XYZ file of C-alpha atoms in Angstrom:
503
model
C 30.374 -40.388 -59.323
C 27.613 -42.905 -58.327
C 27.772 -43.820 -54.516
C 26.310 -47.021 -53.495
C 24.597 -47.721 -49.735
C 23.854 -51.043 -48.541
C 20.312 -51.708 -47.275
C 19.095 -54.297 -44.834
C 15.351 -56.250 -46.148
C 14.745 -58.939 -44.136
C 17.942 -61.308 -44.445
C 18.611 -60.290 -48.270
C 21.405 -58.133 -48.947
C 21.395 -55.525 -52.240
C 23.670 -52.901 -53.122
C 21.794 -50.263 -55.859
C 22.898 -47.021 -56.653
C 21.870 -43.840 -55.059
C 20.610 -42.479 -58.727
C 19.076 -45.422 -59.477
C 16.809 -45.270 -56.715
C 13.309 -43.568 -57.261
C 14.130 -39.752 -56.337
C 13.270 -36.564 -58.232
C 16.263 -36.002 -60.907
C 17.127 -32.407 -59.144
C 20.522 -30.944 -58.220
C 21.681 -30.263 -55.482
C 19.431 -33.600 -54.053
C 18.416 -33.970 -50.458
C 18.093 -36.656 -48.472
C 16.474 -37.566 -45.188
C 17.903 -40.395 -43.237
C 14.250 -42.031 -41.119
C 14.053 -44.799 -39.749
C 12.010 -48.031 -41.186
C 11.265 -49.598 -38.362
C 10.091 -47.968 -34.688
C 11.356 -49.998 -31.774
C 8.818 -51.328 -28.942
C 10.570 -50.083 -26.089
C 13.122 -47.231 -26.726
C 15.034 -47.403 -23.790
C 16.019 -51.430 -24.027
C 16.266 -51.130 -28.332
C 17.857 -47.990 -28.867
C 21.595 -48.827 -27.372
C 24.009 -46.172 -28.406
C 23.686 -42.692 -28.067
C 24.199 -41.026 -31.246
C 21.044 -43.703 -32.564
C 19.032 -42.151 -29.782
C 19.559 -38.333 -30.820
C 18.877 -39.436 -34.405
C 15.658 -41.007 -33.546
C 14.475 -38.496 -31.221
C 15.068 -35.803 -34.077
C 12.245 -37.873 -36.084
C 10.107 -38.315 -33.614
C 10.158 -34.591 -32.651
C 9.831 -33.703 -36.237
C 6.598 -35.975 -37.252
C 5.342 -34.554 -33.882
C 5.497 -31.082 -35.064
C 4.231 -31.615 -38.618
C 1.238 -33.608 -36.783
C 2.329 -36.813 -38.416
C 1.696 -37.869 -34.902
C -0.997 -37.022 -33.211
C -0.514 -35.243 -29.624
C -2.997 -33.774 -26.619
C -1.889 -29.933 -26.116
C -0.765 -30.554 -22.423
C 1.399 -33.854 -23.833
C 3.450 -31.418 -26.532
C 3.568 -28.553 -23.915
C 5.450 -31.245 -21.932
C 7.443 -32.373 -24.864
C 8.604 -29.220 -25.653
C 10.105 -28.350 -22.182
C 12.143 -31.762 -22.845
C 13.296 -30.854 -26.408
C 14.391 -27.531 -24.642
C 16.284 -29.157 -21.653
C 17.974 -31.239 -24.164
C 19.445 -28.356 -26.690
C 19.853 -25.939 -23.786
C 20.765 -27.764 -20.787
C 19.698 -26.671 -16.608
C 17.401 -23.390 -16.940
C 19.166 -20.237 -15.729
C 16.810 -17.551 -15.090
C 19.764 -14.472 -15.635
C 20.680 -16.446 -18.799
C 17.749 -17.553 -20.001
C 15.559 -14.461 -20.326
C 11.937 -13.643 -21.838
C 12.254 -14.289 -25.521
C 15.247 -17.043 -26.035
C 12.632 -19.314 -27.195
C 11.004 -17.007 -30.010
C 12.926 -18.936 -33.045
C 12.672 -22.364 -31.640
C 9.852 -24.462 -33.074
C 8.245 -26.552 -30.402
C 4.485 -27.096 -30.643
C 2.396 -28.042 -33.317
C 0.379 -25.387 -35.827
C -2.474 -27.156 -34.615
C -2.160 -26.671 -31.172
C -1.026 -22.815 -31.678
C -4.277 -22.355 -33.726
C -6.703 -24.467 -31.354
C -6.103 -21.672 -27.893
C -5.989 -18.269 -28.362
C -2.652 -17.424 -26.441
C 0.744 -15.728 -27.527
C 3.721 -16.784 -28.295
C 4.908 -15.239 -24.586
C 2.221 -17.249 -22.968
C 3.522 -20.085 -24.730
C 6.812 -19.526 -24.252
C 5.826 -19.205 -20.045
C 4.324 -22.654 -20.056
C 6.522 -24.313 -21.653
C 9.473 -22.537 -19.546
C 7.692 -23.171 -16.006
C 7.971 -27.531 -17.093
C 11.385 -26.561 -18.177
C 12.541 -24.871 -14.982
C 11.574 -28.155 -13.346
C 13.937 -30.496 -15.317
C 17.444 -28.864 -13.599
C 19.822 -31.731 -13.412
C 18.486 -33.813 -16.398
C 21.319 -34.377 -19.036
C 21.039 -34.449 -22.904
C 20.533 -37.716 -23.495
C 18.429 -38.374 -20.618
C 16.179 -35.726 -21.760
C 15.302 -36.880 -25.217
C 15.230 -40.350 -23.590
C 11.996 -38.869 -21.447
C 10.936 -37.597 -24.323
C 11.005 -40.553 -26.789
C 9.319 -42.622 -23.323
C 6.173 -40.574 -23.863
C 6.541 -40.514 -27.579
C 5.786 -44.415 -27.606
C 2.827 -44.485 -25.916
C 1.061 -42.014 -28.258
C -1.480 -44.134 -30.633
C -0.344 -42.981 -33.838
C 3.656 -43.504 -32.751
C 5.267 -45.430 -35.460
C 2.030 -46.861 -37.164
C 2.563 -46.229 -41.360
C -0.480 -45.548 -42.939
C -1.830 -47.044 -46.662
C -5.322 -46.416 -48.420
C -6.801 -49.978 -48.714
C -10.053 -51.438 -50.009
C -11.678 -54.558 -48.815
C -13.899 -57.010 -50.836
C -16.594 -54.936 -50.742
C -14.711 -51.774 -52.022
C -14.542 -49.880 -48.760
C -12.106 -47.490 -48.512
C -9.983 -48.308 -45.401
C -6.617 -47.431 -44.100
C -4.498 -50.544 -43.110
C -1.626 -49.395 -40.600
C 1.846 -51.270 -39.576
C 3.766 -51.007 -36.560
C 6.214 -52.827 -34.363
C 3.402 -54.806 -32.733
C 0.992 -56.070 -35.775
C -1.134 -54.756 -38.585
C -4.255 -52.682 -37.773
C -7.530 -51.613 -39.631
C -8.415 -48.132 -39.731
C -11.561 -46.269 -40.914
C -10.912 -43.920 -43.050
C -11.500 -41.092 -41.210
C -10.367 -42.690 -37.558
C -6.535 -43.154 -37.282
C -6.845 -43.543 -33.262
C -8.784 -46.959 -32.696
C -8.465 -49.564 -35.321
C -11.320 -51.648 -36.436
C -9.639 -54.540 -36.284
C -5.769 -56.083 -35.292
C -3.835 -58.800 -36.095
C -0.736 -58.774 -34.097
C 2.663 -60.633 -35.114
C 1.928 -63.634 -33.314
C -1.326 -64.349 -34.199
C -0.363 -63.950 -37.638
C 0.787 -67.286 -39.728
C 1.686 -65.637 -42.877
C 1.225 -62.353 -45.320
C 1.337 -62.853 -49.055
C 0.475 -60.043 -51.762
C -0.269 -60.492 -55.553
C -0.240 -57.658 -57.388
C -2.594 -55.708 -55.857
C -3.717 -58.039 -53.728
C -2.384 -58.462 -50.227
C -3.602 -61.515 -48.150
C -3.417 -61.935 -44.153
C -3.381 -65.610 -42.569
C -4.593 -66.002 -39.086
C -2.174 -68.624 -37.195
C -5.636 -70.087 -36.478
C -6.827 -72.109 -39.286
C -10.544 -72.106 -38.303
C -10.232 -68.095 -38.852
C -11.387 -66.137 -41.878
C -8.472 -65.078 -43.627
C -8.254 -61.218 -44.418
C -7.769 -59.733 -48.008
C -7.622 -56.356 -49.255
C -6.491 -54.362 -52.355
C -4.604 -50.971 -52.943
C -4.586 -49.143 -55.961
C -0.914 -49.699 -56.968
C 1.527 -52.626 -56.740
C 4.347 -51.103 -55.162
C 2.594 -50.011 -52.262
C 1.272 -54.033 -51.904
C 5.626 -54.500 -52.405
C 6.001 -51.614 -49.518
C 3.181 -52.988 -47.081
C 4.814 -56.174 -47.284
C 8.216 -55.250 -46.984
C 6.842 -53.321 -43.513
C 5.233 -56.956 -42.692
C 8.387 -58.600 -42.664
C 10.356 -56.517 -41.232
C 8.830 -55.638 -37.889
C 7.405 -59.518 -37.748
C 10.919 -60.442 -38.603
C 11.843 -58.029 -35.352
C 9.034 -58.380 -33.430
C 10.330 -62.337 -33.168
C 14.092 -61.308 -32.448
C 13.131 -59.147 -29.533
C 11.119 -62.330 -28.134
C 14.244 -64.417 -28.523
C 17.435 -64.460 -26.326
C 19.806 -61.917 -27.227
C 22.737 -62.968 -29.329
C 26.612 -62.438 -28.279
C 26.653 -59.527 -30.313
C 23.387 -57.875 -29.196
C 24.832 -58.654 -25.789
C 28.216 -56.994 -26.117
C 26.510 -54.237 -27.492
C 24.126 -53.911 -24.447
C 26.643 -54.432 -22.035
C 28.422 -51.731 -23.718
C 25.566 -49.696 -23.574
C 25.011 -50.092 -19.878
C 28.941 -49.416 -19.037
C 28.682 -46.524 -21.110
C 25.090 -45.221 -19.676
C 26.433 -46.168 -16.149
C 30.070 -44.004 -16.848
C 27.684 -41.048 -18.583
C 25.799 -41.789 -15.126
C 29.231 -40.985 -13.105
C 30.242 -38.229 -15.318
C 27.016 -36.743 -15.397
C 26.997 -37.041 -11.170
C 30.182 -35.722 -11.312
C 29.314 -32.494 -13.927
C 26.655 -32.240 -11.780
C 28.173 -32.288 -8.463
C 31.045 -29.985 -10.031
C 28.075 -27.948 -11.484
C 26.330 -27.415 -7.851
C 29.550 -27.003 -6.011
C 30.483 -24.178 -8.494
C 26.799 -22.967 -8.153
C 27.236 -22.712 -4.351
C 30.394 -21.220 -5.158
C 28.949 -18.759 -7.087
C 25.937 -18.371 -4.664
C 28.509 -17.733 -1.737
C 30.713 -15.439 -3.865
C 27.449 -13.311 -4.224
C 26.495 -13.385 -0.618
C 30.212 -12.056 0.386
C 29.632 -9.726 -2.253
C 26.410 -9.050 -1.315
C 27.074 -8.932 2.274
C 30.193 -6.995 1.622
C 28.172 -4.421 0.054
C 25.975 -4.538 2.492
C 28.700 -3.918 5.332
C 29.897 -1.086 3.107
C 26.245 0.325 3.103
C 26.127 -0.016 6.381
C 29.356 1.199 7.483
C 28.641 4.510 4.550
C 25.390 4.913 6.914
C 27.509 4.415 10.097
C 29.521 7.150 9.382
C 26.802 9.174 7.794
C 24.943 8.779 11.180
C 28.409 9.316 13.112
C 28.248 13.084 11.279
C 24.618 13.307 11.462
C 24.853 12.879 15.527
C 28.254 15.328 15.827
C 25.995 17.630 14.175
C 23.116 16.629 16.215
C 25.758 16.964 19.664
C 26.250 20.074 18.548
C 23.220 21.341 17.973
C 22.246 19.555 21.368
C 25.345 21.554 23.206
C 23.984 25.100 21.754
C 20.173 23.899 22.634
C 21.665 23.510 25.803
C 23.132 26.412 26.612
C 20.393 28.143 24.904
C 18.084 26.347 27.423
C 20.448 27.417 30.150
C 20.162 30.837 29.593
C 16.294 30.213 29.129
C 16.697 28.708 32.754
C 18.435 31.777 34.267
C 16.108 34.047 32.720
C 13.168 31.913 33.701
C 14.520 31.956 37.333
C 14.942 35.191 37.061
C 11.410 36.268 35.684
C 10.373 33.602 38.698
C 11.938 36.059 41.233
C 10.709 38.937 39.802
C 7.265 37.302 39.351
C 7.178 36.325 43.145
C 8.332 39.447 44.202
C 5.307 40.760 42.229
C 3.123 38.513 43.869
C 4.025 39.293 47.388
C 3.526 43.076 46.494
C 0.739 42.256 44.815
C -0.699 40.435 48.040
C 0.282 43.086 50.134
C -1.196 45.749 47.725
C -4.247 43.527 47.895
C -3.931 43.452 51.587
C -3.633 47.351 51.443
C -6.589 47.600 49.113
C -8.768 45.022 51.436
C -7.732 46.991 54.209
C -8.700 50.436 52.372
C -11.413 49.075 51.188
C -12.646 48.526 54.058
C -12.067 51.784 55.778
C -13.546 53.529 52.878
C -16.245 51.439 53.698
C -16.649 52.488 56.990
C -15.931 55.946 55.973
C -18.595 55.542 53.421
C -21.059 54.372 55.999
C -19.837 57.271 58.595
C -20.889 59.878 55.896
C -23.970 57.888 55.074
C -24.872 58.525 58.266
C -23.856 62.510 58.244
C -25.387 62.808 55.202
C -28.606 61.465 57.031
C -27.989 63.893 60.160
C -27.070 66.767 57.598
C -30.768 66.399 55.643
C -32.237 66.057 58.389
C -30.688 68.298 60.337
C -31.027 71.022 56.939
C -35.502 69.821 56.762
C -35.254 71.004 60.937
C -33.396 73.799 59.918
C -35.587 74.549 57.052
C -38.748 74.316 58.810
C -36.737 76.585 61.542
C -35.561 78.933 59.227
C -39.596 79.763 57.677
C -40.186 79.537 61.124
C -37.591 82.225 61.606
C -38.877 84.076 58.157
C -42.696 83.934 59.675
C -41.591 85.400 62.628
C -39.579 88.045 60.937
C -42.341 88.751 59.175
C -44.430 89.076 61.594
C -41.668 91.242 63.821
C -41.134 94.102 60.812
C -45.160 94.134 60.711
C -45.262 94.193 64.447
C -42.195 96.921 63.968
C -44.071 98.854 61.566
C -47.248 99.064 63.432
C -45.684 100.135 66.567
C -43.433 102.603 64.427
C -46.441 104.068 62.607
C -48.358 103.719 66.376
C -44.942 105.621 67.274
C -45.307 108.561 65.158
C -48.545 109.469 65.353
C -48.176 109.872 69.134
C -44.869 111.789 68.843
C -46.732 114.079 66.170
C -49.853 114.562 68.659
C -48.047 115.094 72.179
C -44.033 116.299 70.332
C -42.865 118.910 68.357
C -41.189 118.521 65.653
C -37.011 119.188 66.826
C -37.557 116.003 68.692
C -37.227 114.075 65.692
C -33.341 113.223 66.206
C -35.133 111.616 69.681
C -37.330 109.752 67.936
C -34.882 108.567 65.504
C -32.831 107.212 68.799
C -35.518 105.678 70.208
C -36.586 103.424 67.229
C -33.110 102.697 66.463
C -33.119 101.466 70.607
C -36.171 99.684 70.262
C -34.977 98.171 66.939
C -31.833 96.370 68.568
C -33.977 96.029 71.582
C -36.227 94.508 69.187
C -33.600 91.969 66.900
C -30.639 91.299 69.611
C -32.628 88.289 71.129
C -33.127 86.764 67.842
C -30.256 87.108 65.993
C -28.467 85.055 69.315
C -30.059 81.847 67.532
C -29.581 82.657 64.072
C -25.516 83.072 64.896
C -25.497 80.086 66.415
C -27.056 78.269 63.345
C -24.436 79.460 61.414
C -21.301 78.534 63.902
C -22.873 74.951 63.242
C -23.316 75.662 59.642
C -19.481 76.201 59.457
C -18.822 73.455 61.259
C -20.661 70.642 59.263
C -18.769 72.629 56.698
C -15.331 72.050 57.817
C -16.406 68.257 58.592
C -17.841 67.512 55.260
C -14.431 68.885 53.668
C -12.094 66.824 55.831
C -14.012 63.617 55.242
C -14.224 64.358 50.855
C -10.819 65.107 50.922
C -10.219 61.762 53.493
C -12.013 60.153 50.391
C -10.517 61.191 47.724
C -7.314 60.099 49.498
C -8.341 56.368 49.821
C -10.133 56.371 46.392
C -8.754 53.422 43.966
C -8.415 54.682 40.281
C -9.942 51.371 39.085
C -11.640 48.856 41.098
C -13.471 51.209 43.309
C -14.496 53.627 39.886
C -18.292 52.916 41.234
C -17.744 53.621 44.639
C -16.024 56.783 43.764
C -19.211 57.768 42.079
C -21.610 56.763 44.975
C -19.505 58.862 47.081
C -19.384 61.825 44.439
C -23.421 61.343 44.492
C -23.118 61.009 48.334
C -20.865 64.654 48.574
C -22.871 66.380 46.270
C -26.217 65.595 47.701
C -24.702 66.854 50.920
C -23.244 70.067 49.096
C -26.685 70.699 47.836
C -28.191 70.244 51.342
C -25.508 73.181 52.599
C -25.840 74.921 49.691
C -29.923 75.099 50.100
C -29.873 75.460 54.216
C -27.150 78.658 53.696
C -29.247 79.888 50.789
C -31.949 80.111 53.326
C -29.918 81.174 55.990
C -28.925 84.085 53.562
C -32.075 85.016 52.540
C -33.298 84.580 56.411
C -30.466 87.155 57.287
């Protein structure tokens, strides 16, 4: 079944058939629907909605296939519109690392130009994105197709021309005139000729010819290499000059109804979207104060699981305090107690002290009283000494004396007596012998009598001493007064060795 479409060229009407038309012979066949002719300003030209999203879907596409030619930072911008449109406000919990990983939103010549990843990408293009909250559909590819139009190579169509001189050029039409390209510059054109400096545009065969409105000026001819692309170049001609005019004219009844429709239905989308969005937000803070009573419930049950936690923790901690306590109680009473004992210690301590002082010092005056016998007792021993050789001398000096007179004795009892009167003579020596010794041994008895009584002294005061001794402290003293007693023993001991030996 052949379907027929209508097409608009210029104020001619012709119906041909979809077969008939020149398209590769293939089954199934596809069609794209483009459109011819690119409006000046989108958001006065492009009235209903549904023309809008159509448009913006071929503008998006020849963007991405670099049929138009974008800055980086321009399509990283254009992409965080496309995305605002297809997936409305960002949402951070929804919209997670990775949603945009099949989408298609920047050129292959941008991706190949910087050396990020598609995650750096994808975090550009999201941080624009997260700024467009609030922006509706429409509205977004509206922004999108705003900054779409004032790109240089936005809905310019490009032919391969030559001029007179059989340069190759590129001739270019769009909704404001006809432009002249180098070959390899599609940016800035060489020349323009805008609609309404243009008086007419004829083409034979391959010969296309451009009439400035000004009559003086040098009218502008140039050839392609086939005739239907002069037919093509000149159907673009009248179209957007035939346009170009209309949108320079008042608006007819139609083209008014259809704008006033246009702005009813932009200003009720305006409401509604106000009123989605107010809804929206209102649920949002609904949302965001369900979460903070949840949150702060959870919180009060936190707190109110660590209350009681901390409830237990201090019964626990009361009654470890309680037996701490009592503990320290009985720490107290035994303290005290060791206090008492410790002053009672002290006081007997200070007395024993006092006793010691008080000892001490009578030992030390007993030490210095036997000092002082001691010195009597050697001296006294050197006098007796020197008394006692004395006493030896004289001795000595009495046996000789006894001897001589003895001897003297005998040999004048042998001269004038017999011999029976020895018994006499015995008697008479024996007389004159204790004549002789009686008045000295009166000294030497006396000696001794004093002898025994240094004796007896030197014994009370070493046992007086012994007595008073400290086991401890006083160790030295005890051995100065050991050294003290035995010199003195030694002194008796010597002075009654002599007195022995004297008797």
């Amino acid at each position: 079944m052949k379907k027929k479409f209508l097409f608009l060229k210029g104020t001619t009407k012709c119906v041909k058939a979809v077969l008939d038309q020149e398209i590769p012979k293939e089954d199934p066949v596809s069609f794209h629907f483009l459109a011819k002719f690119y409006p000046e300003k989108v958001e006065e030209e492009l009235l209903q909605e549904i023309t809008q999203h159509l448009f913006f879907l071929q503008v998006k596409k020849q963007i991405l296939d670099e049929e138009i030619y974008c800055s980086p930072e321009a399509t990283v911008l254009l992409a965080s519109y496309a995305v605002q449109a297809k997936y409305g406000d960002y949402d951070p919990n929804f919209h997670e690392p990775g949603f945009l990983a099949h989408d298609e939103l920047l050129p292959k010549r941008v991706l190949r130009q910087y050396q990020l990843t598609a995650e750096m990408w994808e975090e550009k293009i999201t941080a624009w994105y997260a700024e467009h909250r609030g922006i509706a559909r429409d509205e977004a590819e509206m922004n999108y197709l705003k900054i779409a139009q004032d790109l240089e190579m936005y809905g310019v169509n490009y032919f391969p021309i030559q001029n007179k001189n059989h340069t190759d050029l590129l001739l270019g039409v769009d909704a404001k005139g006809i432009h002249i390209y180098s070959i390899n510059n599609r940016f800035s054109p060489n020349k323009s000729f805008e609609w309404s400096s243009i008086r007419n545009i004829s083409y034979s065969e391959k010969e296309l010819t451009i009439k400035p409105l000004d009559k003086k000026a040098e009218v502008f001819k140039f050839f392609s290499s086939q005739l239907k692309v002069n037919k093509l170049i000149f159907q673009l001609c009248i179209g957007n000059h035939d346009l170009f005019m209309r949108r320079r004219k008042v608006d007819s009844i139609e083209i008014q109804q259809m704008k006033a429709q246009a702005r009813e239905e932009k200003a009720r989308k305006k409401m509604e979207n106000q009123r989605l969005a107010r809804e929206k937000q209102l649920r949002e803070e609904a949302e965001r104060a369900k979460e903070e009573l949840e949150r702060r419930l959870f919180q009060l049950e936190d707190e109110a699981r660590q209350a009681n936690e901390a409830l237990l923790r201090s019964q626990e901690a009361a009654e470890l305090l309680a037996e701490k306590a009592q503990i320290a109680e009985e720490e107290a009473k035994l303290l005290a107690q060791n206090a008492a004992e410790a002053e009672q210690e002290r006081q007997r301590l200070e007395i024993t002290a006092l006793k010691s002082k008080e000892e001490k010092r009578l030992m030390e005056q007993k030490m210095r009283e036997a000092e002082l016998i001691a010195v009597k007792l050697v001296k006294e021993s050197d006098r007796r000494a020197k008394e006692a050789e004395h006493l030896k001398q004289d001795l000595h000096e009495a046996r000789e004396a006894e001897r001589k007179a003895k001897q003297k004795l005998l040999d004048i009892t042998r001269i004038n007596y017999p011999v029976s009167s020895a018994p006499l003579l015995d008697m008479m020596l024996c007389g004159a012998t204790l004549s002789c010794f009686s008045p000295m041994c009166a000294p030497r008895l006396d000696y001794l009598e004093k002898s025994r009584k240094f004796e007896d002294r030197l014994k009370e005061l070493k046992s007086e001493i012994h007595a008073l001794k400290l086991e401890e402290k006083q160790a030295g003293l005890y051995s100065h007064w050991n050294e003290v007693l035995g010199s003195l023993d030694r002194s008796l001991g010597t002075v009654s060795t002599s007195i022995l030996h004297f008797l």
